[in-house]
Amino acid sequence: MIVRTVAQTTGTPHHASGPGWDSKRLIVAADQVGYSVHDTTVKEGAEQILEYKHHIEANYCFAGEGEVVDVASGITYPLRPGTIYVLDKHDRHILRALKGDLRLVCVFNPALAGAETHQADGSYAPLDTAATD
């Protein structure tokens, strides 16, 4: 059984951040469960252009309000507590935190190693080239 808290993860190599975002990676590739789980905060006013070329990501919003834009279609979807969105086709998207910090539980498949930050194109490197623990 794996039991971890956000407090235990804060300040460790599994606590990653970048401009406008902060992510505590609670479950990572080394846990060998096939996915990673993150507690992620996107700061109010932040906008990120992302495209996970090597991962499928599900995001469950539990605080704040924002929106996600599907770049291919131009459709904007509102995000508020109780909303989930899944980037099941490696969708290029724009994520915006509009009202309060956007708080998300993020699940990645394949799992992230834990210390990754976004590459210039908004993706994470595939695990075989990412730093592992």
Tab-separated table of N, CA, C and O in Angstrom:
chain	number	residue	atom	x	y	z
A	1	MET	N	0.844	-1.180	0.000
A	1	MET	CA	0.000	0.000	0.000
A	1	MET	C	0.890	1.244	0.000
A	1	MET	O	1.894	1.284	0.706
A	2	ILE	N	0.497	2.216	-0.788
A	2	ILE	CA	1.221	3.485	-0.854
A	2	ILE	C	0.335	4.550	-0.229
A	2	ILE	O	-0.820	4.718	-0.636
A	3	VAL	N	0.867	5.263	0.755
A	3	VAL	CA	0.137	6.356	1.390
A	3	VAL	C	1.077	7.545	1.470
A	3	VAL	O	2.178	7.433	2.038
A	4	ARG	N	0.665	8.663	0.874
A	4	ARG	CA	1.475	9.889	0.896
A	4	ARG	C	0.568	11.095	1.078
A	4	ARG	O	-0.599	11.057	0.701
A	5	THR	N	1.149	12.169	1.558
A	5	THR	CA	0.412	13.422	1.679
A	5	THR	C	1.095	14.500	0.844
A	5	THR	O	2.285	14.390	0.512
A	6	VAL	N	0.323	15.524	0.537
A	6	VAL	CA	0.887	16.675	-0.162
A	6	VAL	C	2.001	17.292	0.685
A	6	VAL	O	3.062	17.656	0.171
A	7	ALA	N	1.799	17.373	1.989
A	7	ALA	CA	2.810	17.956	2.877
A	7	ALA	C	4.124	17.180	2.814
A	7	ALA	O	5.202	17.778	2.814
A	8	GLN	N	4.051	15.861	2.740
A	8	GLN	CA	5.266	15.045	2.656
A	8	GLN	C	5.992	15.240	1.325
A	8	GLN	O	7.190	15.045	1.240
A	9	THR	N	5.265	15.592	0.278
A	9	THR	CA	5.826	15.726	-1.065
A	9	THR	C	6.413	17.118	-1.298
A	9	THR	O	7.357	17.280	-2.067
A	10	THR	N	5.881	18.120	-0.613
A	10	THR	CA	6.326	19.498	-0.781
A	10	THR	C	7.813	19.620	-0.449
A	10	THR	O	8.273	19.142	0.575
A	11	GLY	N	8.554	20.241	-1.374
A	11	GLY	CA	9.983	20.468	-1.168
A	11	GLY	C	10.878	19.290	-1.520
A	11	GLY	O	12.086	19.369	-1.345
A	12	THR	N	10.310	18.201	-2.022
A	12	THR	CA	11.100	17.041	-2.423
A	12	THR	C	11.345	17.094	-3.931
A	12	THR	O	10.793	17.956	-4.620
A	13	PRO	N	12.133	16.162	-4.486
A	13	PRO	CA	12.299	16.117	-5.946
A	13	PRO	C	10.993	15.872	-6.708
A	13	PRO	O	10.929	16.090	-7.908
A	14	HIS	N	9.940	15.441	-6.018
A	14	HIS	CA	8.646	15.222	-6.662
A	14	HIS	C	7.743	16.448	-6.586
A	14	HIS	O	6.546	16.358	-6.854
A	15	HIS	N	8.308	17.571	-6.230
A	15	HIS	CA	7.592	18.849	-6.181
A	15	HIS	C	8.174	19.719	-7.300
A	15	HIS	O	9.273	20.230	-7.193
A	16	ALA	N	7.424	19.832	-8.384
A	16	ALA	CA	7.897	20.579	-9.560
A	16	ALA	C	7.076	21.846	-9.718
A	16	ALA	O	5.908	21.906	-9.313
A	17	SER	N	7.698	22.857	-10.323
A	17	SER	CA	6.966	24.098	-10.566
A	17	SER	C	7.571	24.828	-11.753
A	17	SER	O	8.679	24.526	-12.196
A	18	GLY	N	6.814	25.766	-12.256
A	18	GLY	CA	7.237	26.601	-13.366
A	18	GLY	C	6.424	27.874	-13.332
A	18	GLY	O	5.634	28.088	-12.406
A	19	PRO	N	6.558	28.714	-14.351
A	19	PRO	CA	5.814	29.975	-14.357
A	19	PRO	C	4.300	29.742	-14.279
A	19	PRO	O	3.707	29.140	-15.166
A	20	GLY	N	3.701	30.123	-13.162
A	20	GLY	CA	2.257	30.054	-12.996
A	20	GLY	C	1.703	28.721	-12.532
A	20	GLY	O	0.497	28.576	-12.373
A	21	TRP	N	2.548	27.722	-12.282
A	21	TRP	CA	2.046	26.424	-11.847
A	21	TRP	C	2.956	25.772	-10.824
A	21	TRP	O	4.133	26.091	-10.725
A	22	ASP	N	2.374	24.841	-10.072
A	22	ASP	CA	3.073	24.113	-9.025
A	22	ASP	C	2.436	22.726	-8.938
A	22	ASP	O	1.209	22.618	-8.966
A	23	SER	N	3.243	21.678	-8.882
A	23	SER	CA	2.694	20.323	-8.906
A	23	SER	C	3.425	19.419	-7.923
A	23	SER	O	4.646	19.300	-7.971
A	24	LYS	N	2.640	18.804	-7.045
A	24	LYS	CA	3.178	17.787	-6.147
A	24	LYS	C	2.819	16.438	-6.737
A	24	LYS	O	1.654	16.085	-6.835
A	25	ARG	N	3.835	15.657	-7.139
A	25	ARG	CA	3.623	14.362	-7.782
A	25	ARG	C	3.554	13.294	-6.696
A	25	ARG	O	4.562	12.842	-6.170
A	26	LEU	N	2.351	12.922	-6.340
A	26	LEU	CA	2.124	12.027	-5.207
A	26	LEU	C	2.409	10.564	-5.538
A	26	LEU	O	2.877	9.821	-4.674
A	27	ILE	N	2.092	10.158	-6.742
A	27	ILE	CA	2.389	8.814	-7.241
A	27	ILE	C	3.209	9.006	-8.509
A	27	ILE	O	2.844	9.825	-9.364
A	28	VAL	N	4.331	8.309	-8.641
A	28	VAL	CA	5.248	8.499	-9.770
A	28	VAL	C	5.629	7.152	-10.390
A	28	VAL	O	5.265	6.093	-9.878
A	29	ALA	N	6.371	7.215	-11.473
A	29	ALA	CA	6.755	6.010	-12.211
A	29	ALA	C	7.425	4.963	-11.320
A	29	ALA	O	7.177	3.765	-11.466
A	30	ALA	N	8.262	5.398	-10.410
A	30	ALA	CA	8.977	4.456	-9.538
A	30	ALA	C	8.026	3.630	-8.662
A	30	ALA	O	8.394	2.552	-8.191
A	31	ASP	N	6.790	4.094	-8.487
A	31	ASP	CA	5.806	3.342	-7.712
A	31	ASP	C	5.257	2.146	-8.489
A	31	ASP	O	4.591	1.282	-7.917
A	32	GLN	N	5.516	2.123	-9.790
A	32	GLN	CA	5.175	0.990	-10.666
A	32	GLN	C	3.701	0.598	-10.625
A	32	GLN	O	3.352	-0.582	-10.553
A	33	VAL	N	2.822	1.612	-10.725
A	33	VAL	CA	1.391	1.327	-10.807
A	33	VAL	C	0.817	1.678	-12.181
A	33	VAL	O	-0.372	1.492	-12.424
A	34	GLY	N	1.663	2.197	-13.090
A	34	GLY	CA	1.231	2.452	-14.460
A	34	GLY	C	0.735	3.849	-14.745
A	34	GLY	O	0.408	4.168	-15.883
A	35	TYR	N	0.659	4.700	-13.745
A	35	TYR	CA	0.203	6.078	-13.915
A	35	TYR	C	0.817	6.919	-12.809
A	35	TYR	O	1.358	6.387	-11.833
A	36	SER	N	0.743	8.244	-12.973
A	36	SER	CA	1.159	9.131	-11.886
A	36	SER	C	-0.017	10.028	-11.515
A	36	SER	O	-0.900	10.291	-12.334
A	37	VAL	N	-0.045	10.462	-10.258
A	37	VAL	CA	-1.111	11.320	-9.732
A	37	VAL	C	-0.472	12.551	-9.125
A	37	VAL	O	0.473	12.439	-8.326
A	38	HIS	N	-1.011	13.712	-9.498
A	38	HIS	CA	-0.416	14.980	-9.089
A	38	HIS	C	-1.479	15.886	-8.476
A	38	HIS	O	-2.611	15.927	-8.953
A	39	ASP	N	-1.108	16.652	-7.492
A	39	ASP	CA	-1.919	17.736	-6.947
A	39	ASP	C	-1.324	19.015	-7.538
A	39	ASP	O	-0.214	19.413	-7.174
A	40	THR	N	-2.035	19.637	-8.469
A	40	THR	CA	-1.490	20.755	-9.245
A	40	THR	C	-2.275	22.025	-8.993
A	40	THR	O	-3.510	22.006	-8.954
A	41	THR	N	-1.546	23.132	-8.854
A	41	THR	CA	-2.130	24.463	-8.727
A	41	THR	C	-1.692	25.300	-9.913
A	41	THR	O	-0.503	25.358	-10.223
A	42	VAL	N	-2.657	25.926	-10.578
A	42	VAL	CA	-2.373	26.900	-11.628
A	42	VAL	C	-2.819	28.245	-11.067
A	42	VAL	O	-3.990	28.418	-10.700
A	43	LYS	N	-1.893	29.173	-10.941
A	43	LYS	CA	-2.152	30.455	-10.292
A	43	LYS	C	-3.156	31.295	-11.072
A	43	LYS	O	-3.135	31.332	-12.306
A	44	GLU	N	-4.026	31.975	-10.350
A	44	GLU	CA	-5.008	32.866	-10.976
A	44	GLU	C	-4.303	33.807	-11.951
A	44	GLU	O	-3.265	34.389	-11.630
A	45	GLY	N	-4.849	33.921	-13.148
A	45	GLY	CA	-4.276	34.773	-14.184
A	45	GLY	C	-3.281	34.074	-15.089
A	45	GLY	O	-2.904	34.600	-16.127
A	46	ALA	N	-2.856	32.867	-14.716
A	46	ALA	CA	-1.881	32.129	-15.537
A	46	ALA	C	-2.556	31.538	-16.767
A	46	ALA	O	-3.723	31.148	-16.737
A	47	GLU	N	-1.783	31.472	-17.850
A	47	GLU	CA	-2.215	30.821	-19.078
A	47	GLU	C	-1.070	29.945	-19.549
A	47	GLU	O	0.065	30.398	-19.620
A	48	GLN	N	-1.387	28.697	-19.875
A	48	GLN	CA	-0.378	27.751	-20.343
A	48	GLN	C	-0.827	27.149	-21.670
A	48	GLN	O	-1.994	26.770	-21.809
A	49	ILE	N	0.102	27.059	-22.609
A	49	ILE	CA	-0.149	26.371	-23.867
A	49	ILE	C	0.589	25.041	-23.772
A	49	ILE	O	1.812	25.013	-23.644
A	50	LEU	N	-0.172	23.949	-23.825
A	50	LEU	CA	0.378	22.627	-23.538
A	50	LEU	C	-0.036	21.614	-24.599
A	50	LEU	O	-1.083	21.755	-25.230
A	51	GLU	N	0.787	20.603	-24.761
A	51	GLU	CA	0.465	19.484	-25.643
A	51	GLU	C	1.277	18.285	-25.183
A	51	GLU	O	2.486	18.231	-25.383
A	52	TYR	N	0.620	17.335	-24.541
A	52	TYR	CA	1.313	16.166	-24.030
A	52	TYR	C	1.419	15.131	-25.134
A	52	TYR	O	0.519	14.313	-25.331
A	53	LYS	N	2.513	15.157	-25.867
A	53	LYS	CA	2.728	14.298	-27.032
A	53	LYS	C	2.965	12.846	-26.665
A	53	LYS	O	2.768	11.959	-27.485
A	54	HIS	N	3.404	12.596	-25.441
A	54	HIS	CA	3.793	11.249	-25.028
A	54	HIS	C	2.937	10.704	-23.895
A	54	HIS	O	3.224	9.623	-23.379
A	55	HIS	N	1.933	11.466	-23.470
A	55	HIS	CA	1.138	11.079	-22.310
A	55	HIS	C	-0.344	11.343	-22.563
A	55	HIS	O	-0.703	12.260	-23.293
A	56	ILE	N	-1.187	10.572	-21.919
A	56	ILE	CA	-2.611	10.862	-21.795
A	56	ILE	C	-2.765	11.462	-20.400
A	56	ILE	O	-2.191	10.957	-19.430
A	57	GLU	N	-3.545	12.543	-20.306
A	57	GLU	CA	-3.722	13.198	-19.008
A	57	GLU	C	-5.201	13.412	-18.739
A	57	GLU	O	-5.937	13.878	-19.603
A	58	ALA	N	-5.630	13.065	-17.525
A	58	ALA	CA	-6.964	13.388	-17.025
A	58	ALA	C	-6.796	14.415	-15.921
A	58	ALA	O	-5.868	14.328	-15.107
A	59	ASN	N	-7.690	15.420	-15.900
A	59	ASN	CA	-7.621	16.503	-14.915
A	59	ASN	C	-8.977	16.699	-14.265
A	59	ASN	O	-9.966	16.958	-14.956
A	60	TYR	N	-9.015	16.594	-12.944
A	60	TYR	CA	-10.244	16.817	-12.185
A	60	TYR	C	-10.086	18.109	-11.394
A	60	TYR	O	-9.170	18.243	-10.571
A	61	CYS	N	-10.955	19.074	-11.654
A	61	CYS	CA	-10.910	20.368	-10.960
A	61	CYS	C	-11.639	20.256	-9.628
A	61	CYS	O	-12.787	19.809	-9.583
A	62	PHE	N	-10.968	20.679	-8.542
A	62	PHE	CA	-11.627	20.666	-7.243
A	62	PHE	C	-11.643	22.033	-6.567
A	62	PHE	O	-12.243	22.186	-5.504
A	63	ALA	N	-11.048	23.059	-7.213
A	63	ALA	CA	-11.125	24.422	-6.666
A	63	ALA	C	-10.778	25.417	-7.765
A	63	ALA	O	-10.055	25.098	-8.717
A	64	GLY	N	-11.285	26.631	-7.613
A	64	GLY	CA	-11.023	27.688	-8.574
A	64	GLY	C	-11.897	27.543	-9.811
A	64	GLY	O	-12.680	26.602	-9.937
A	65	GLU	N	-11.756	28.530	-10.706
A	65	GLU	CA	-12.476	28.492	-11.971
A	65	GLU	C	-11.519	28.854	-13.086
A	65	GLU	O	-10.630	29.691	-12.916
A	66	GLY	N	-11.713	28.221	-14.216
A	66	GLY	CA	-10.853	28.491	-15.357
A	66	GLY	C	-11.493	27.997	-16.624
A	66	GLY	O	-12.716	27.817	-16.699
A	67	GLU	N	-10.651	27.767	-17.614
A	67	GLU	CA	-11.134	27.230	-18.881
A	67	GLU	C	-10.010	26.507	-19.578
A	67	GLU	O	-8.827	26.780	-19.342
A	68	VAL	N	-10.412	25.563	-20.430
A	68	VAL	CA	-9.470	24.849	-21.269
A	68	VAL	C	-9.965	25.016	-22.699
A	68	VAL	O	-11.154	24.862	-22.975
A	69	VAL	N	-9.047	25.372	-23.590
A	69	VAL	CA	-9.368	25.596	-24.993
A	69	VAL	C	-8.742	24.483	-25.813
A	69	VAL	O	-7.526	24.255	-25.718
A	70	ASP	N	-9.550	23.796	-26.599
A	70	ASP	CA	-9.063	22.814	-27.562
A	70	ASP	C	-8.568	23.608	-28.766
A	70	ASP	O	-9.363	24.189	-29.499
A	71	VAL	N	-7.254	23.669	-28.961
A	71	VAL	CA	-6.674	24.496	-30.016
A	71	VAL	C	-7.175	24.055	-31.396
A	71	VAL	O	-7.471	24.895	-32.252
A	72	ALA	N	-7.310	22.764	-31.635
A	72	ALA	CA	-7.720	22.266	-32.955
A	72	ALA	C	-9.119	22.743	-33.338
A	72	ALA	O	-9.355	23.143	-34.478
A	73	SER	N	-10.051	22.706	-32.399
A	73	SER	CA	-11.436	23.066	-32.706
A	73	SER	C	-11.781	24.503	-32.338
A	73	SER	O	-12.767	25.048	-32.823
A	74	GLY	N	-10.984	25.086	-31.427
A	74	GLY	CA	-11.289	26.426	-30.936
A	74	GLY	C	-12.347	26.449	-29.848
A	74	GLY	O	-12.695	27.509	-29.336
A	75	ILE	N	-12.847	25.289	-29.459
A	75	ILE	CA	-13.887	25.225	-28.433
A	75	ILE	C	-13.276	25.480	-27.055
A	75	ILE	O	-12.242	24.910	-26.704
A	76	THR	N	-13.949	26.335	-26.288
A	76	THR	CA	-13.534	26.646	-24.921
A	76	THR	C	-14.503	25.971	-23.958
A	76	THR	O	-15.722	26.116	-24.088
A	77	TYR	N	-13.943	25.243	-22.993
A	77	TYR	CA	-14.738	24.549	-21.992
A	77	TYR	C	-14.499	25.183	-20.630
A	77	TYR	O	-13.343	25.338	-20.209
A	78	PRO	N	-15.563	25.540	-19.902
A	78	PRO	CA	-15.378	26.108	-18.565
A	78	PRO	C	-14.928	25.026	-17.580
A	78	PRO	O	-15.337	23.863	-17.692
A	79	LEU	N	-14.099	25.422	-16.644
A	79	LEU	CA	-13.645	24.536	-15.577
A	79	LEU	C	-14.067	25.118	-14.245
A	79	LEU	O	-13.835	26.303	-13.990
A	80	ARG	N	-14.660	24.288	-13.430
A	80	ARG	CA	-15.029	24.667	-12.066
A	80	ARG	C	-15.039	23.397	-11.242
A	80	ARG	O	-14.979	22.298	-11.818
A	81	PRO	N	-15.100	23.491	-9.929
A	81	PRO	CA	-15.086	22.283	-9.118
A	81	PRO	C	-16.135	21.272	-9.597
A	81	PRO	O	-17.281	21.626	-9.873
A	82	GLY	N	-15.691	20.022	-9.743
A	82	GLY	CA	-16.552	18.950	-10.207
A	82	GLY	C	-16.416	18.656	-11.690
A	82	GLY	O	-17.070	17.755	-12.195
A	83	THR	N	-15.554	19.395	-12.404
A	83	THR	CA	-15.347	19.184	-13.837
A	83	THR	C	-14.095	18.342	-14.066
A	83	THR	O	-13.073	18.565	-13.430
A	84	ILE	N	-14.191	17.399	-15.004
A	84	ILE	CA	-13.030	16.620	-15.433
A	84	ILE	C	-12.861	16.805	-16.936
A	84	ILE	O	-13.842	16.937	-17.667
A	85	TYR	N	-11.612	16.871	-17.375
A	85	TYR	CA	-11.327	16.831	-18.808
A	85	TYR	C	-10.148	15.899	-19.039
A	85	TYR	O	-9.264	15.782	-18.202
A	86	VAL	N	-10.202	15.207	-20.183
A	86	VAL	CA	-9.183	14.218	-20.512
A	86	VAL	C	-8.593	14.553	-21.869
A	86	VAL	O	-9.319	14.747	-22.841
A	87	LEU	N	-7.284	14.630	-21.929
A	87	LEU	CA	-6.545	14.896	-23.168
A	87	LEU	C	-6.191	13.548	-23.781
A	87	LEU	O	-5.065	13.092	-23.736
A	88	ASP	N	-7.222	12.908	-24.361
A	88	ASP	CA	-7.094	11.523	-24.812
A	88	ASP	C	-6.503	11.376	-26.210
A	88	ASP	O	-6.211	10.267	-26.635
A	89	LYS	N	-6.313	12.492	-26.901
A	89	LYS	CA	-5.727	12.445	-28.247
A	89	LYS	C	-4.488	13.345	-28.331
A	89	LYS	O	-4.210	13.911	-29.373
A	90	HIS	N	-3.806	13.479	-27.191
A	90	HIS	CA	-2.613	14.332	-27.117
A	90	HIS	C	-2.954	15.758	-27.556
A	90	HIS	O	-2.176	16.423	-28.237
A	91	ASP	N	-4.130	16.201	-27.164
A	91	ASP	CA	-4.693	17.468	-27.613
A	91	ASP	C	-3.843	18.665	-27.213
A	91	ASP	O	-3.520	18.839	-26.033
A	92	ARG	N	-3.509	19.512	-28.199
A	92	ARG	CA	-2.890	20.800	-27.896
A	92	ARG	C	-3.986	21.651	-27.279
A	92	ARG	O	-5.100	21.729	-27.796
A	93	HIS	N	-3.667	22.289	-26.156
A	93	HIS	CA	-4.697	23.032	-25.434
A	93	HIS	C	-4.113	24.236	-24.714
A	93	HIS	O	-2.902	24.328	-24.514
A	94	ILE	N	-5.002	25.134	-24.366
A	94	ILE	CA	-4.646	26.310	-23.575
A	94	ILE	C	-5.416	26.192	-22.265
A	94	ILE	O	-6.641	26.015	-22.273
A	95	LEU	N	-4.709	26.277	-21.170
A	95	LEU	CA	-5.310	26.200	-19.842
A	95	LEU	C	-5.191	27.569	-19.182
A	95	LEU	O	-4.096	28.143	-19.131
A	96	ARG	N	-6.321	28.079	-18.696
A	96	ARG	CA	-6.335	29.391	-18.038
A	96	ARG	C	-6.997	29.276	-16.671
A	96	ARG	O	-8.062	28.676	-16.545
A	97	ALA	N	-6.368	29.889	-15.675
A	97	ALA	CA	-6.957	30.018	-14.341
A	97	ALA	C	-7.556	31.422	-14.268
A	97	ALA	O	-6.820	32.415	-14.355
A	98	LEU	N	-8.869	31.508	-14.139
A	98	LEU	CA	-9.548	32.794	-14.255
A	98	LEU	C	-10.009	33.391	-12.931
A	98	LEU	O	-9.971	34.606	-12.757
A	99	LYS	N	-10.483	32.552	-12.018
A	99	LYS	CA	-11.061	33.056	-10.771
A	99	LYS	C	-10.514	32.224	-9.621
A	99	LYS	O	-10.902	31.074	-9.442
A	100	GLY	N	-9.567	32.760	-8.897
A	100	GLY	CA	-8.886	31.997	-7.863
A	100	GLY	C	-7.870	31.058	-8.495
A	100	GLY	O	-7.821	30.902	-9.713
A	101	ASP	N	-7.047	30.475	-7.659
A	101	ASP	CA	-6.099	29.473	-8.166
A	101	ASP	C	-6.883	28.244	-8.598
A	101	ASP	O	-7.782	27.780	-7.886
A	102	LEU	N	-6.542	27.723	-9.768
A	102	LEU	CA	-7.167	26.508	-10.280
A	102	LEU	C	-6.471	25.329	-9.623
A	102	LEU	O	-5.245	25.218	-9.659
A	103	ARG	N	-7.236	24.448	-8.987
A	103	ARG	CA	-6.662	23.276	-8.308
A	103	ARG	C	-7.141	22.033	-9.026
A	103	ARG	O	-8.340	21.854	-9.236
A	104	LEU	N	-6.187	21.184	-9.405
A	104	LEU	CA	-6.474	20.006	-10.211
A	104	LEU	C	-5.809	18.768	-9.634
A	104	LEU	O	-4.679	18.836	-9.141
A	105	VAL	N	-6.506	17.640	-9.716
A	105	VAL	CA	-5.883	16.335	-9.537
A	105	VAL	C	-5.620	15.845	-10.952
A	105	VAL	O	-6.545	15.730	-11.757
A	106	CYS	N	-4.352	15.602	-11.271
A	106	CYS	CA	-3.950	15.209	-12.622
A	106	CYS	C	-3.430	13.776	-12.589
A	106	CYS	O	-2.654	13.415	-11.704
A	107	VAL	N	-3.856	12.993	-13.578
A	107	VAL	CA	-3.406	11.611	-13.710
A	107	VAL	C	-2.763	11.460	-15.080
A	107	VAL	O	-3.383	11.805	-16.094
A	108	PHE	N	-1.512	10.992	-15.107
A	108	PHE	CA	-0.764	10.808	-16.355
A	108	PHE	C	-0.503	9.333	-16.614
A	108	PHE	O	-0.135	8.588	-15.715
A	109	ASN	N	-0.679	8.952	-17.874
A	109	ASN	CA	-0.319	7.620	-18.337
A	109	ASN	C	0.424	7.801	-19.662
A	109	ASN	O	-0.128	8.406	-20.576
A	110	PRO	N	1.658	7.313	-19.780
A	110	PRO	CA	2.428	6.661	-18.723
A	110	PRO	C	2.791	7.640	-17.611
A	110	PRO	O	2.698	8.853	-17.771
A	111	ALA	N	3.210	7.079	-16.517
A	111	ALA	CA	3.546	7.869	-15.333
A	111	ALA	C	4.728	8.787	-15.582
A	111	ALA	O	5.633	8.469	-16.358
A	112	LEU	N	4.723	9.924	-14.893
A	112	LEU	CA	5.896	10.792	-14.874
A	112	LEU	C	6.855	10.305	-13.789
A	112	LEU	O	6.444	9.693	-12.809
A	113	ALA	N	8.137	10.593	-13.984
A	113	ALA	CA	9.144	10.216	-12.991
A	113	ALA	C	8.988	11.057	-11.727
A	113	ALA	O	9.248	10.581	-10.633
A	114	GLY	N	8.593	12.313	-11.885
A	114	GLY	CA	8.341	13.146	-10.717
A	114	GLY	C	8.939	14.527	-10.765
A	114	GLY	O	8.393	15.465	-10.228
A	115	ALA	N	10.080	14.703	-11.408
A	115	ALA	CA	10.755	16.003	-11.394
A	115	ALA	C	10.604	16.776	-12.700
A	115	ALA	O	11.127	17.877	-12.831
A	116	GLU	N	9.870	16.230	-13.677
A	116	GLU	CA	9.766	16.871	-14.986
A	116	GLU	C	9.138	18.259	-14.913
A	116	GLU	O	8.275	18.522	-14.085
A	117	THR	N	9.580	19.109	-15.815
A	117	THR	CA	8.905	20.372	-16.091
A	117	THR	C	8.646	20.407	-17.590
A	117	THR	O	9.235	19.650	-18.349
A	118	HIS	N	7.779	21.303	-18.005
A	118	HIS	CA	7.390	21.359	-19.412
A	118	HIS	C	8.568	21.727	-20.310
A	118	HIS	O	9.359	22.607	-19.980
A	119	GLN	N	8.642	21.052	-21.459
A	119	GLN	CA	9.610	21.414	-22.497
A	119	GLN	C	9.096	22.675	-23.206
A	119	GLN	O	7.968	23.106	-22.973
A	120	ALA	N	9.885	23.250	-24.094
A	120	ALA	CA	9.512	24.480	-24.796
A	120	ALA	C	8.195	24.336	-25.554
A	120	ALA	O	7.447	25.302	-25.691
A	121	ASP	N	7.875	23.128	-26.034
A	121	ASP	CA	6.633	22.928	-26.801
A	121	ASP	C	5.433	22.617	-25.909
A	121	ASP	O	4.350	22.319	-26.395
A	122	GLY	N	5.595	22.674	-24.587
A	122	GLY	CA	4.495	22.430	-23.664
A	122	GLY	C	4.285	20.985	-23.294
A	122	GLY	O	3.335	20.645	-22.602
A	123	SER	N	5.179	20.090	-23.724
A	123	SER	CA	5.036	18.667	-23.424
A	123	SER	C	6.030	18.256	-22.351
A	123	SER	O	6.892	19.031	-21.942
A	124	TYR	N	5.902	17.008	-21.904
A	124	TYR	CA	6.916	16.369	-21.079
A	124	TYR	C	7.648	15.377	-21.964
A	124	TYR	O	7.052	14.774	-22.856
A	125	ALA	N	8.915	15.176	-21.701
A	125	ALA	CA	9.685	14.175	-22.450
A	125	ALA	C	9.130	12.791	-22.145
A	125	ALA	O	8.578	12.555	-21.069
A	126	PRO	N	9.280	11.848	-23.077
A	126	PRO	CA	8.891	10.469	-22.752
A	126	PRO	C	9.725	9.967	-21.577
A	126	PRO	O	10.866	10.397	-21.391
A	127	LEU	N	9.176	9.076	-20.787
A	127	LEU	CA	9.846	8.612	-19.573
A	127	LEU	C	11.225	8.049	-19.833
A	127	LEU	O	12.130	8.273	-19.048
A	128	ASP	N	11.440	7.359	-20.947
A	128	ASP	CA	12.753	6.765	-21.181
A	128	ASP	C	13.864	7.798	-21.344
A	128	ASP	O	15.027	7.491	-21.191
A	129	THR	N	13.496	9.068	-21.605
A	129	THR	CA	14.502	10.128	-21.693
A	129	THR	C	14.422	11.086	-20.526
A	129	THR	O	15.239	11.973	-20.377
A	130	ALA	N	13.413	10.929	-19.672
A	130	ALA	CA	13.248	11.809	-18.515
A	130	ALA	C	14.114	11.310	-17.371
A	130	ALA	O	14.448	10.137	-17.284
A	131	ALA	N	14.432	12.219	-16.466
A	131	ALA	CA	15.183	11.826	-15.270
A	131	ALA	C	14.302	10.939	-14.411
A	131	ALA	O	13.148	11.246	-14.160
A	132	THR	N	14.834	9.824	-13.964
A	132	THR	CA	14.086	8.940	-13.086
A	132	THR	C	14.740	8.931	-11.717
A	132	THR	O	15.880	9.329	-11.559
A	133	ASP	N	13.968	8.467	-10.757
A	133	ASP	CA	14.467	8.498	-9.372
A	133	ASP	C	15.207	7.231	-9.052
A	133	ASP	O	14.740	6.220	-8.851
